[in-house]
Amino acid sequence: MTSNTMTLSTECPECGGGVAFNRSPLAGEVVVCGGCSAELEVTSREPLRVELAPEVEEDWGE
Amino acid sequence: MHIALLHLRVRVEERLLFEALESLGAAVEMIDLRSVVFDPATLGDWSRFDAVLDRSLSLTSSLNATRILEGLGLRCVNPSHTADVCGDKLRTTIALEQAGIPTPAVRVALDPESALRAVEQIGYPAVLKPIVGSWGRMVARVNDRDAAEAIIEHRDQLGSAQQHVYYVQEHINKPGRDIRVFVVGGRAIAAIVRTSAHWVTNTARGARASGLPVSDDIASLCTRSAAAVDADVCAIDLLECPRRGLLVNEVNHSMEFRNSIDTTGVNIPLHIAEHVLTIAREQHAAREPVQPVVRTAQGAIA
Ligand SMILES: [Zn+2]
């Protein structure tokens, strides 16, 4: 059976562990992998894809 | 109301703001600044927005995006002017001094030799800060002349021209804690107190935080400080000086708050969202076509 609902889990590109969301993430959302603590960025919502988030730059902050 | 939420990354803060705005009935569009090509001469598609909430993590991106959008007539929260002032510790000091707000003593030097004199004028220990930068990075406490010389020489040899501005601040012998106050629409809505064994009290560096009731003194000082930098939304860091009382150390124009919601029991993103919508409604009303006025001959109305 096909479903229109989005897949809410994917794989961490760093450790290969599962990354799951309990709700639909926003594009650009940053999450921390529970397995390896890598910072991951949602680069696509459908299909759900995450990549390593870019490094913090010098002028980033509050 | 139609709101643009500018970002580089969607952190917990941006997601909470998005949800808070939506919960209040706003149409929110998340705009990833990495994906935008701006035309500073044309409002174009941006005309659909009543207000812009800037949450870019990068000061450079923030400043450039808000300057362009303001140039096109859009109201940004915070205004580019606020990011300009808050993003530069010297400009913040100048703005606060002009408003008569108590701050730690500061000396500024533009040359390594003068920098050493600046440190000696402040006395030891002194705090050397880069004028641009946050999360407590590159902030150094110097306890004696040797340390001062070493740090100044190091800064001198760094490439960035910004590093050659020596901003030297009096070290406040605080009681192991500092206070952060969240100000929205000119009102201090919540405060936390951060305690740390390390002298740089910063939750990004592992300080512990707890809620603090906002006293009248804190509220009025913070309202004045936010006004001094024209901030719609900001977090103000206070130090408790044993001699001079509360001093304003820093004003942050794009603050983090995820860990302060449960700590204070205050829904900070909801307060911000409400304020953004108030501004958006004002902007929207100002843009409505003016109703034709039926002119009456003078004296016709009794
Ligand atoms: Zn992982």
GROMACS .gro file of C-alpha atoms and ligand atoms in nm:
model
  365
    1MET     CA    1   0.000   0.000   0.000
    2THR     CA    2   0.135   0.342  -0.091
    3SER     CA    3   0.104   0.627   0.149
    4ASN     CA    4   0.121   1.003   0.108
    5THR     CA    5   0.260   1.054   0.454
    6MET     CA    6   0.617   1.164   0.471
    7THR     CA    7   0.882   0.925   0.596
    8LEU     CA    8   0.989   1.068   0.925
    9SER     CA    9   1.310   0.879   0.963
   10THR     CA   10   1.633   0.864   0.773
   11GLU     CA   11   1.996   0.771   0.820
   12CYS     CA   12   2.273   0.976   0.980
   13PRO     CA   13   2.544   1.041   0.717
   14GLU     CA   14   2.807   1.037   0.991
   15CYS     CA   15   2.737   0.718   1.188
   16GLY     CA   16   2.470   0.546   0.979
   17GLY     CA   17   2.233   0.533   1.275
   18GLY     CA   18   1.865   0.613   1.245
   19VAL     CA   19   1.746   0.974   1.271
   20ALA     CA   20   1.375   1.000   1.347
   21PHE     CA   21   1.143   1.297   1.380
   22ASN     CA   22   0.825   1.292   1.585
   23ARG     CA   23   0.675   1.556   1.353
   24SER     CA   24   0.743   1.685   1.008
   25PRO     CA   25   1.069   1.884   1.018
   26LEU     CA   26   1.116   2.222   0.850
   27ALA     CA   27   1.363   2.259   0.564
   28GLY     CA   28   1.690   2.382   0.708
   29GLU     CA   29   1.609   2.246   1.052
   30VAL     CA   30   1.914   2.146   1.253
   31VAL     CA   31   1.906   1.841   1.476
   32VAL     CA   32   2.168   1.651   1.673
   33CYS     CA   33   2.215   1.281   1.597
   34GLY     CA   34   2.136   1.078   1.906
   35GLY     CA   35   2.396   0.821   1.805
   36CYS     CA   36   2.706   1.029   1.732
   37SER     CA   37   2.608   1.385   1.832
   38ALA     CA   38   2.676   1.516   1.480
   39GLU     CA   39   2.481   1.831   1.389
   40LEU     CA   40   2.258   1.747   1.097
   41GLU     CA   41   2.061   1.976   0.870
   42VAL     CA   42   1.742   1.878   0.691
   43THR     CA   43   1.827   1.945   0.326
   44SER     CA   44   1.515   1.786   0.179
   45ARG     CA   45   1.175   1.718   0.329
   46GLU     CA   46   1.041   1.489   0.061
   47PRO     CA   47   1.218   1.257   0.044
   48LEU     CA   48   1.356   1.326   0.390
   49ARG     CA   49   1.729   1.381   0.372
   50VAL     CA   50   1.981   1.513   0.621
   51GLU     CA   51   2.341   1.621   0.572
   52LEU     CA   52   2.614   1.729   0.808
   53ALA     CA   53   2.538   2.089   0.908
   54PRO     CA   54   2.793   2.349   0.799
   55GLU     CA   55   3.067   2.444   1.041
   56VAL     CA   56   3.007   2.742   1.265
   57GLU     CA   57   3.148   3.057   1.108
   58GLU     CA   58   3.331   3.343   1.272
   59ASP     CA   59   3.044   3.590   1.273
   60TRP     CA   60   2.781   3.346   1.395
   61GLY     CA   61   2.627   3.395   1.732
   62GLU     CA   62   2.361   3.580   1.918
   63MET     CA   63  -0.060   3.880   0.855
   64HIS     CA   64   0.219   3.757   0.635
   65ILE     CA   65   0.560   3.721   0.799
   66ALA     CA   66   0.898   3.634   0.649
   67LEU     CA   67   1.124   3.450   0.890
   68LEU     CA   68   1.484   3.487   0.773
   69HIS     CA   69   1.728   3.216   0.874
   70LEU     CA   70   2.046   3.032   0.785
   71ARG     CA   71   1.969   2.727   0.993
   72VAL     CA   72   1.644   2.637   1.159
   73ARG     CA   73   1.745   2.585   1.519
   74VAL     CA   74   1.503   2.508   1.800
   75GLU     CA   75   1.450   2.885   1.840
   76GLU     CA   76   1.342   2.936   1.480
   77ARG     CA   77   1.109   2.638   1.489
   78LEU     CA   78   0.946   2.765   1.810
   79LEU     CA   79   0.903   3.112   1.657
   80PHE     CA   80   0.752   2.960   1.342
   81GLU     CA   81   0.506   2.757   1.550
   82ALA     CA   82   0.420   3.052   1.775
   83LEU     CA   83   0.349   3.279   1.478
   84GLU     CA   84   0.134   3.013   1.314
   85SER     CA   85  -0.054   2.955   1.639
   86LEU     CA   86  -0.148   3.324   1.633
   87GLY     CA   87  -0.288   3.288   1.283
   88ALA     CA   88   0.001   3.436   1.084
   89ALA     CA   89   0.111   3.305   0.747
   90VAL     CA   90   0.481   3.243   0.797
   91GLU     CA   91   0.736   3.175   0.527
   92MET     CA   92   1.074   3.041   0.624
   93ILE     CA   93   1.332   3.210   0.405
   94ASP     CA   94   1.674   3.048   0.390
   95LEU     CA   95   1.910   3.338   0.321
   96ARG     CA   96   2.149   3.103   0.142
   97SER     CA   97   1.887   3.059  -0.133
   98VAL     CA   98   1.798   3.423  -0.199
   99VAL     CA   99   1.911   3.659  -0.474
  100PHE     CA  100   1.819   4.013  -0.370
  101ASP     CA  101   1.737   4.299  -0.603
  102PRO     CA  102   1.785   4.612  -0.391
  103ALA     CA  103   1.587   4.818  -0.644
  104THR     CA  104   1.272   4.606  -0.660
  105LEU     CA  105   1.029   4.508  -0.387
  106GLY     CA  106   0.881   4.241  -0.616
  107ASP     CA  107   0.759   3.929  -0.436
  108TRP     CA  108   0.862   4.069  -0.100
  109SER     CA  109   0.555   4.293  -0.116
  110ARG     CA  110   0.346   4.004   0.019
  111PHE     CA  111   0.506   4.041   0.362
  112ASP     CA  112   0.380   4.274   0.632
  113ALA     CA  113   0.694   4.232   0.841
  114VAL     CA  114   1.022   4.043   0.848
  115LEU     CA  115   1.157   3.852   1.146
  116ASP     CA  116   1.534   3.822   1.112
  117ARG     CA  117   1.681   3.517   1.281
  118SER     CA  118   1.994   3.472   1.077
  119LEU     CA  119   2.275   3.316   1.273
  120SER     CA  120   2.531   3.520   1.085
  121LEU     CA  121   2.572   3.887   1.165
  122THR     CA  122   2.692   3.960   0.812
  123SER     CA  123   2.391   3.792   0.652
  124SER     CA  124   2.156   3.962   0.897
  125LEU     CA  125   2.292   4.307   0.831
  126ASN     CA  126   2.296   4.279   0.455
  127ALA     CA  127   1.953   4.119   0.423
  128THR     CA  128   1.780   4.363   0.658
  129ARG     CA  129   1.947   4.666   0.500
  130ILE     CA  130   1.819   4.564   0.157
  131LEU     CA  131   1.468   4.482   0.280
  132GLU     CA  132   1.443   4.806   0.477
  133GLY     CA  133   1.560   4.990   0.168
  134LEU     CA  134   1.259   4.839  -0.008
  135GLY     CA  135   1.031   4.963   0.268
  136LEU     CA  136   0.988   4.648   0.475
  137ARG     CA  137   0.990   4.661   0.853
  138CYS     CA  138   1.244   4.422   1.000
  139VAL     CA  139   1.251   4.285   1.354
  140ASN     CA  140   1.511   4.370   1.466
  141PRO     CA  141   1.596   4.668   1.247
  142SER     CA  142   1.936   4.658   1.072
  143HIS     CA  143   2.044   4.950   1.287
  144THR     CA  144   2.000   4.735   1.599
  145ALA     CA  145   2.210   4.451   1.458
  146ASP     CA  146   2.468   4.709   1.356
  147VAL     CA  147   2.494   4.848   1.707
  148CYS     CA  148   2.459   4.521   1.898
  149GLY     CA  149   2.697   4.337   1.665
  150ASP     CA  150   2.977   4.572   1.762
  151LYS     CA  151   3.076   4.603   2.127
  152LEU     CA  152   3.216   4.950   2.082
  153ARG     CA  153   2.903   5.079   1.912
  154THR     CA  154   2.697   4.922   2.191
  155THR     CA  155   2.910   5.099   2.452
  156ILE     CA  156   2.867   5.431   2.272
  157ALA     CA  157   2.489   5.389   2.244
  158LEU     CA  158   2.455   5.293   2.611
  159GLU     CA  159   2.679   5.580   2.725
  160GLN     CA  160   2.475   5.825   2.521
  161ALA     CA  161   2.162   5.701   2.695
  162GLY     CA  162   2.325   5.741   3.036
  163ILE     CA  163   2.314   5.367   3.111
  164PRO     CA  164   2.575   5.232   3.356
  165THR     CA  165   2.830   5.002   3.189
  166PRO     CA  166   3.169   4.864   3.292
  167ALA     CA  167   3.458   5.108   3.230
  168VAL     CA  168   3.612   5.067   2.883
  169ARG     CA  169   3.924   5.186   2.706
  170VAL     CA  170   3.974   5.150   2.332
  171ALA     CA  171   4.307   5.158   2.147
  172LEU     CA  172   4.387   5.120   1.779
  173ASP     CA  173   4.751   5.029   1.808
  174PRO     CA  174   4.929   4.756   2.008
  175GLU     CA  175   5.139   5.001   2.209
  176SER     CA  176   4.838   5.210   2.303
  177ALA     CA  177   4.655   4.886   2.382
  178LEU     CA  178   4.899   4.811   2.661
  179ARG     CA  179   4.841   5.160   2.802
  180ALA     CA  180   4.467   5.101   2.774
  181VAL     CA  181   4.500   4.784   2.982
  182GLU     CA  182   4.713   4.963   3.242
  183GLN     CA  183   4.456   5.242   3.267
  184ILE     CA  184   4.182   4.988   3.336
  185GLY     CA  185   4.406   4.799   3.580
  186TYR     CA  186   4.439   4.424   3.641
  187PRO     CA  187   4.253   4.204   3.592
  188ALA     CA  188   4.121   4.351   3.266
  189VAL     CA  189   3.908   4.190   2.998
  190LEU     CA  190   4.012   4.212   2.633
  191LYS     CA  191   3.730   4.155   2.388
  192PRO     CA  192   3.707   4.152   2.011
  193ILE     CA  193   3.455   4.420   1.911
  194VAL     CA  194   3.275   4.171   1.684
  195GLY     CA  195   3.199   3.819   1.800
  196SER     CA  196   2.978   3.635   2.040
  197TRP     CA  197   2.927   3.322   2.245
  198GLY     CA  198   3.222   3.449   2.449
  199ARG     CA  199   3.477   3.362   2.181
  200MET     CA  200   3.821   3.525   2.191
  201VAL     CA  201   3.739   3.701   2.517
  202ALA     CA  202   4.050   3.704   2.736
  203ARG     CA  203   4.110   3.803   3.095
  204VAL     CA  204   4.455   3.945   3.156
  205ASN     CA  205   4.587   3.932   3.509
  206ASP     CA  206   4.923   4.100   3.462
  207ARG     CA  207   5.144   4.289   3.219
  208ASP     CA  208   5.305   3.973   3.076
  209ALA     CA  209   4.967   3.826   2.986
  210ALA     CA  210   4.854   4.159   2.839
  211GLU     CA  211   5.163   4.182   2.618
  212ALA     CA  212   5.122   3.824   2.499
  213ILE     CA  213   4.757   3.867   2.405
  214ILE     CA  214   4.809   4.204   2.240
  215GLU     CA  215   5.097   4.067   2.034
  216HIS     CA  216   4.885   3.770   1.933
  217ARG     CA  217   4.597   3.995   1.826
  218ASP     CA  218   4.837   4.222   1.639
  219GLN     CA  219   4.960   3.930   1.433
  220LEU     CA  220   4.613   3.807   1.342
  221GLY     CA  221   4.506   3.911   0.994
  222SER     CA  222   4.167   4.066   1.063
  223ALA     CA  223   4.155   4.444   1.088
  224GLN     CA  224   3.874   4.401   1.343
  225GLN     CA  225   4.121   4.226   1.574
  226HIS     CA  226   4.335   4.539   1.572
  227VAL     CA  227   4.074   4.732   1.762
  228TYR     CA  228   4.160   4.678   2.127
  229TYR     CA  229   3.852   4.696   2.344
  230VAL     CA  230   3.954   4.670   2.707
  231GLN     CA  231   3.691   4.638   2.974
  232GLU     CA  232   3.704   4.661   3.349
  233HIS     CA  233   3.671   4.317   3.509
  234ILE     CA  234   3.367   4.317   3.734
  235ASN     CA  235   3.420   4.106   4.041
  236LYS     CA  236   3.072   3.962   4.022
  237PRO     CA  237   2.944   3.713   4.275
  238GLY     CA  238   3.004   3.418   4.039
  239ARG     CA  239   2.692   3.487   3.838
  240ASP     CA  240   2.540   3.717   3.585
  241ILE     CA  241   2.191   3.806   3.482
  242ARG     CA  242   2.028   3.780   3.141
  243VAL     CA  243   1.705   3.966   3.079
  244PHE     CA  244   1.476   3.907   2.781
  245VAL     CA  245   1.316   4.226   2.653
  246VAL     CA  246   1.031   4.220   2.400
  247GLY     CA  247   0.857   4.536   2.282
  248GLY     CA  248   1.035   4.742   2.546
  249ARG     CA  249   0.922   4.521   2.833
  250ALA     CA  250   1.142   4.289   3.037
  251ILE     CA  251   0.943   3.965   3.016
  252ALA     CA  252   1.179   3.718   3.185
  253ALA     CA  253   1.521   3.686   3.342
  254ILE     CA  254   1.764   3.411   3.423
  255VAL     CA  255   2.067   3.410   3.644
  256ARG     CA  256   2.367   3.212   3.527
  257THR     CA  257   2.626   3.081   3.765
  258SER     CA  258   2.959   2.943   3.662
  259ALA     CA  259   3.292   2.853   3.810
  260HIS     CA  260   3.447   2.992   3.492
  261TRP     CA  261   3.472   3.370   3.481
  262VAL     CA  262   3.301   3.392   3.141
  263THR     CA  263   2.944   3.318   3.240
  264ASN     CA  264   2.789   3.190   2.921
  265THR     CA  265   2.549   2.899   2.886
  266ALA     CA  266   2.721   2.817   2.555
  267ARG     CA  267   3.024   2.751   2.776
  268GLY     CA  268   2.851   2.537   3.032
  269ALA     CA  269   2.715   2.784   3.285
  270ARG     CA  270   2.409   2.679   3.487
  271ALA     CA  271   2.093   2.886   3.466
  272SER     CA  272   1.790   2.940   3.686
  273GLY     CA  273   1.493   3.177   3.672
  274LEU     CA  274   1.508   3.518   3.838
  275PRO     CA  275   1.209   3.740   3.915
  276VAL     CA  276   1.235   4.069   3.722
  277SER     CA  277   1.274   4.347   3.981
  278ASP     CA  278   1.162   4.703   3.906
  279ASP     CA  279   1.528   4.813   3.888
  280ILE     CA  280   1.613   4.545   3.636
  281ALA     CA  281   1.298   4.614   3.434
  282SER     CA  282   1.356   4.987   3.399
  283LEU     CA  283   1.729   4.952   3.326
  284CYS     CA  284   1.656   4.694   3.055
  285THR     CA  285   1.372   4.894   2.898
  286ARG     CA  286   1.609   5.190   2.868
  287SER     CA  287   1.888   4.972   2.730
  288ALA     CA  288   1.666   4.818   2.463
  289ALA     CA  289   1.551   5.168   2.363
  290ALA     CA  290   1.914   5.286   2.343
  291VAL     CA  291   1.978   5.034   2.064
  292ASP     CA  292   1.625   5.050   1.914
  293ALA     CA  293   1.572   4.678   1.976
  294ASP     CA  294   1.226   4.526   1.936
  295VAL     CA  295   1.359   4.204   2.084
  296CYS     CA  296   1.683   4.154   2.273
  297ALA     CA  297   1.858   3.985   2.562
  298ILE     CA  298   2.051   4.208   2.797
  299ASP     CA  299   2.341   4.078   3.002
  300LEU     CA  300   2.382   4.248   3.337
  301LEU     CA  301   2.668   4.233   3.584
  302GLU     CA  302   2.631   4.307   3.952
  303CYS     CA  303   2.911   4.542   4.049
  304PRO     CA  304   2.974   4.550   4.423
  305ARG     CA  305   3.045   4.925   4.398
  306ARG     CA  306   2.816   5.055   4.123
  307GLY     CA  307   2.526   4.811   4.127
  308LEU     CA  308   2.376   4.677   3.803
  309LEU     CA  309   2.583   4.737   3.489
  310VAL     CA  310   2.484   4.654   3.132
  311ASN     CA  311   2.752   4.433   2.984
  312GLU     CA  312   2.607   4.332   2.647
  313VAL     CA  313   2.291   4.357   2.439
  314ASN     CA  314   2.220   4.060   2.210
  315HIS     CA  315   1.995   4.130   1.913
  316SER     CA  316   1.930   3.771   1.801
  317MET     CA  317   1.925   3.576   2.120
  318GLU     CA  318   1.894   3.210   2.195
  319PHE     CA  319   1.619   3.122   2.437
  320ARG     CA  320   1.541   2.750   2.409
  321ASN     CA  321   1.681   2.677   2.756
  322SER     CA  322   1.516   2.976   2.920
  323ILE     CA  323   1.152   2.886   2.855
  324ASP     CA  324   1.119   2.610   3.115
  325THR     CA  325   1.367   2.787   3.343
  326THR     CA  326   1.158   3.104   3.359
  327GLY     CA  327   0.812   2.960   3.292
  328VAL     CA  328   0.768   3.233   3.030
  329ASN     CA  329   0.675   3.147   2.674
  330ILE     CA  330   0.943   3.369   2.520
  331PRO     CA  331   0.874   3.277   2.154
  332LEU     CA  332   0.504   3.352   2.198
  333HIS     CA  333   0.585   3.698   2.336
  334ILE     CA  334   0.816   3.762   2.040
  335ALA     CA  335   0.554   3.636   1.793
  336GLU     CA  336   0.287   3.862   1.947
  337HIS     CA  337   0.516   4.162   1.918
  338VAL     CA  338   0.606   4.082   1.557
  339LEU     CA  339   0.235   4.059   1.474
  340THR     CA  340   0.163   4.393   1.643
  341ILE     CA  341   0.428   4.551   1.421
  342ALA     CA  342   0.299   4.367   1.114
  343ARG     CA  343  -0.056   4.492   1.176
  344GLU     CA  344   0.072   4.851   1.203
  345GLN     CA  345   0.262   4.810   0.879
  346HIS     CA  346  -0.037   4.652   0.711
  347ALA     CA  347  -0.268   4.933   0.822
  348ALA     CA  348  -0.021   5.197   0.703
  349ARG     CA  349  -0.015   5.036   0.358
  350GLU     CA  350  -0.395   5.012   0.320
  351PRO     CA  351  -0.523   5.248   0.054
  352VAL     CA  352  -0.642   5.570   0.215
  353GLN     CA  353  -1.020   5.612   0.214
  354PRO     CA  354  -1.130   5.911   0.010
  355VAL     CA  355  -1.207   6.199   0.243
  356VAL     CA  356  -1.525   6.392   0.179
  357ARG     CA  357  -1.419   6.750   0.208
  358THR     CA  358  -1.659   6.980   0.386
  359ALA     CA  359  -1.656   7.353   0.341
  360GLN     CA  360  -1.502   7.522   0.640
  361GLY     CA  361  -1.759   7.608   0.898
  362ALA     CA  362  -2.010   7.362   0.755
  363ILE     CA  363  -1.988   7.142   1.061
  364ALA     CA  364  -2.164   7.298   1.354
  365ZN      ZN  365   2.512   0.993   1.379
   0.00000   0.00000   0.00000
